[in-house]
Short mmCIF file of the C-alpha atoms (twelve columns), coordinates in Angstrom:
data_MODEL
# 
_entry.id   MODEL 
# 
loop_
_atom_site.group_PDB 
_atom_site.id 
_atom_site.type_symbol 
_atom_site.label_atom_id 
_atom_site.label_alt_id 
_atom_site.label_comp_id 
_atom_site.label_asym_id 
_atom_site.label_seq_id 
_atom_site.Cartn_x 
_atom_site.Cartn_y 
_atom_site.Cartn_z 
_atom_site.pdbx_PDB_model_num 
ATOM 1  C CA . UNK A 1  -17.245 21.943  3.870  1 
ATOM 2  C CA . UNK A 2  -13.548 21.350  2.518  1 
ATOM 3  C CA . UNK A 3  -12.809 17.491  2.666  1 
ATOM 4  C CA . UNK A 4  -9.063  16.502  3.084  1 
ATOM 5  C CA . UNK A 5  -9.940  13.419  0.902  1 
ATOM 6  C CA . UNK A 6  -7.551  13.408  -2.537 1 
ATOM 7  C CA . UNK A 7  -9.598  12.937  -5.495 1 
ATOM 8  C CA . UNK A 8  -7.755  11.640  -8.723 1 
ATOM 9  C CA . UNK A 9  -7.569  15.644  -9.618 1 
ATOM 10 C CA . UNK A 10 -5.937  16.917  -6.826 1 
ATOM 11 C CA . UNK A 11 -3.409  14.150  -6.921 1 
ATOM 12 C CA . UNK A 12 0.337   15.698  -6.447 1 
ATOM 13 C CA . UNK A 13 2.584   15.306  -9.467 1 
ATOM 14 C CA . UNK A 14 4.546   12.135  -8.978 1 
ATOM 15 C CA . UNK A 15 2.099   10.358  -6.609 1 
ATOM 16 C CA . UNK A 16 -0.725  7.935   -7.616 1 
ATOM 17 C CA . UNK A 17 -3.069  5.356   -5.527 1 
ATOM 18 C CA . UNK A 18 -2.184  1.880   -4.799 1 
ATOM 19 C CA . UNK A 19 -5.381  -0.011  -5.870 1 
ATOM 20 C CA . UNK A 20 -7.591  -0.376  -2.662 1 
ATOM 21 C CA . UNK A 21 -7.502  -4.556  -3.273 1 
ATOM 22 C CA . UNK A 22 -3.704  -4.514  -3.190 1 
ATOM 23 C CA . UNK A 23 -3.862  -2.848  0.480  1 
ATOM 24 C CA . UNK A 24 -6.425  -5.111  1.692  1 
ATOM 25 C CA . UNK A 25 -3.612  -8.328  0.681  1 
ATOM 26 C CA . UNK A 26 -0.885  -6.119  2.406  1 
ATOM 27 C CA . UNK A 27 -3.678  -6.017  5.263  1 
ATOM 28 C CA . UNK A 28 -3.747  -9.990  4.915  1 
ATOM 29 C CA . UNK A 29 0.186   -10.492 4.467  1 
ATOM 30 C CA . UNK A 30 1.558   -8.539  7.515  1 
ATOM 31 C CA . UNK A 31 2.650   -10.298 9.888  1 
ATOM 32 C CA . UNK A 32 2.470   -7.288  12.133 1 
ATOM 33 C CA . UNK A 33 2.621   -3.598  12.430 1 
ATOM 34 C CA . UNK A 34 5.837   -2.231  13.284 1 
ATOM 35 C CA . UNK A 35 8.009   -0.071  11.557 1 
ATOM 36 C CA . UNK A 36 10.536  -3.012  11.608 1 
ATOM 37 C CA . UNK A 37 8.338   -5.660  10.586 1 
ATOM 38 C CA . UNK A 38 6.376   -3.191  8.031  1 
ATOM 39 C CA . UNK A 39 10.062  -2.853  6.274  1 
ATOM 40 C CA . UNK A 40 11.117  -6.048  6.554  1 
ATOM 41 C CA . UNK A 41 7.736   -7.615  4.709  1 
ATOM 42 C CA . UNK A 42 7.011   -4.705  2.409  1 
ATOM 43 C CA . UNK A 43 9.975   -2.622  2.381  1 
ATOM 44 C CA . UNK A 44 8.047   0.308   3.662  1 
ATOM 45 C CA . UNK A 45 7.767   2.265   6.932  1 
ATOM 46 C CA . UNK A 46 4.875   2.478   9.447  1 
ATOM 47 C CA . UNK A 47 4.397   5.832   8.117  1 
ATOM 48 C CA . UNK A 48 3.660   4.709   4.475  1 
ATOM 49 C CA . UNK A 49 1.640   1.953   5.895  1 
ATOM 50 C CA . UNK A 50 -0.633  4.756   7.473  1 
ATOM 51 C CA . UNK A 51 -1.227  6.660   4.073  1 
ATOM 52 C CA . UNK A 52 -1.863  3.236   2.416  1 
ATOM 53 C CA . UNK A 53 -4.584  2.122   4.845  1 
ATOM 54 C CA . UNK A 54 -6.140  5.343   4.633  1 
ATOM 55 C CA . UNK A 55 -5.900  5.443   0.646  1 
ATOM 56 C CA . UNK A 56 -3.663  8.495   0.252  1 
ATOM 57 C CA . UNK A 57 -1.536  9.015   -2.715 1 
ATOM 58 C CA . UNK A 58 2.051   7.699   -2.485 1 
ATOM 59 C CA . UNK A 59 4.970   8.484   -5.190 1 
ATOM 60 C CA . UNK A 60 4.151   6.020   -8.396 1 
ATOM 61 C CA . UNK A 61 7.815   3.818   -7.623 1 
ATOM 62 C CA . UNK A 62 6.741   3.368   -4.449 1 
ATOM 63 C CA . UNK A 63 3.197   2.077   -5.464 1 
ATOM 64 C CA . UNK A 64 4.511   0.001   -8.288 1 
ATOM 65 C CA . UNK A 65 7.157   -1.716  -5.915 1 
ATOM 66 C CA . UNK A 66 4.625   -2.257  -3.145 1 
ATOM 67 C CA . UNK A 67 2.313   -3.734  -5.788 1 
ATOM 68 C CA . UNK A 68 4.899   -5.607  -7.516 1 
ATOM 69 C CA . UNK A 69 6.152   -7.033  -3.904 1 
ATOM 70 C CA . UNK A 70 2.482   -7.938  -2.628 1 
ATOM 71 C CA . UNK A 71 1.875   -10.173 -5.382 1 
ATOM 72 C CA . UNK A 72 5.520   -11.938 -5.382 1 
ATOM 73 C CA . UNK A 73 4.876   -12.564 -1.614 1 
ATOM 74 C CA . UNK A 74 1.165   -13.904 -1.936 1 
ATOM 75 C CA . UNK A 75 2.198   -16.001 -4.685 1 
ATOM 76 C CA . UNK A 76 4.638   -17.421 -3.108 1 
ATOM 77 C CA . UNK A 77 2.641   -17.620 0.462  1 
ATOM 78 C CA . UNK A 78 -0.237  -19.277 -1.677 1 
ATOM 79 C CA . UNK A 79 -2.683  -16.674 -1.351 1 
ATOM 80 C CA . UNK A 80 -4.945  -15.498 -4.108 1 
ATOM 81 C CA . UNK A 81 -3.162  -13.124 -6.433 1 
ATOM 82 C CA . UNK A 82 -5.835  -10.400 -7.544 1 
# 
């Protein structure tokens, strides 16, 4: 049985996996789940959102400014950096 699931060897050139704990914050730190409000929070769209909560790859500048934005908002929010 084939498994759609990406494994770290089948991951596209370019892409890479935000780390699992980072999309649980984003899970925490949304203040809801609309394209608009996705963008506005995270800079992303609902679309991204999708692969991210189902831990698909996403291009590596997209990951690292996701990650990079999660932390500035929870430390700024007051929530627990990881």
């Amino acid at each position: 049985v084939m498994s759609d699931i990406l494994d770290h060897r089948q991951i596209p050139v370019g892409q890479t996996f935000i780390d699992p704990l980072v999309v649980e914050q984003m899970k925490r730190l949304a203040t809801a789940k609309t394209d608009e409000a996705l963008n506005d929070r995270f800079g992303i769209s609902y679309n991204t959102w999708r692969k991210l909560i189902a831990g698909r790859p996403v291009g590596r500048s997209l990951a690292e400014r996701v990650t990079d934005r999660v932390r500035h908002i929870a430390q700024i929010e007051g929530h627990q950096v990881r």
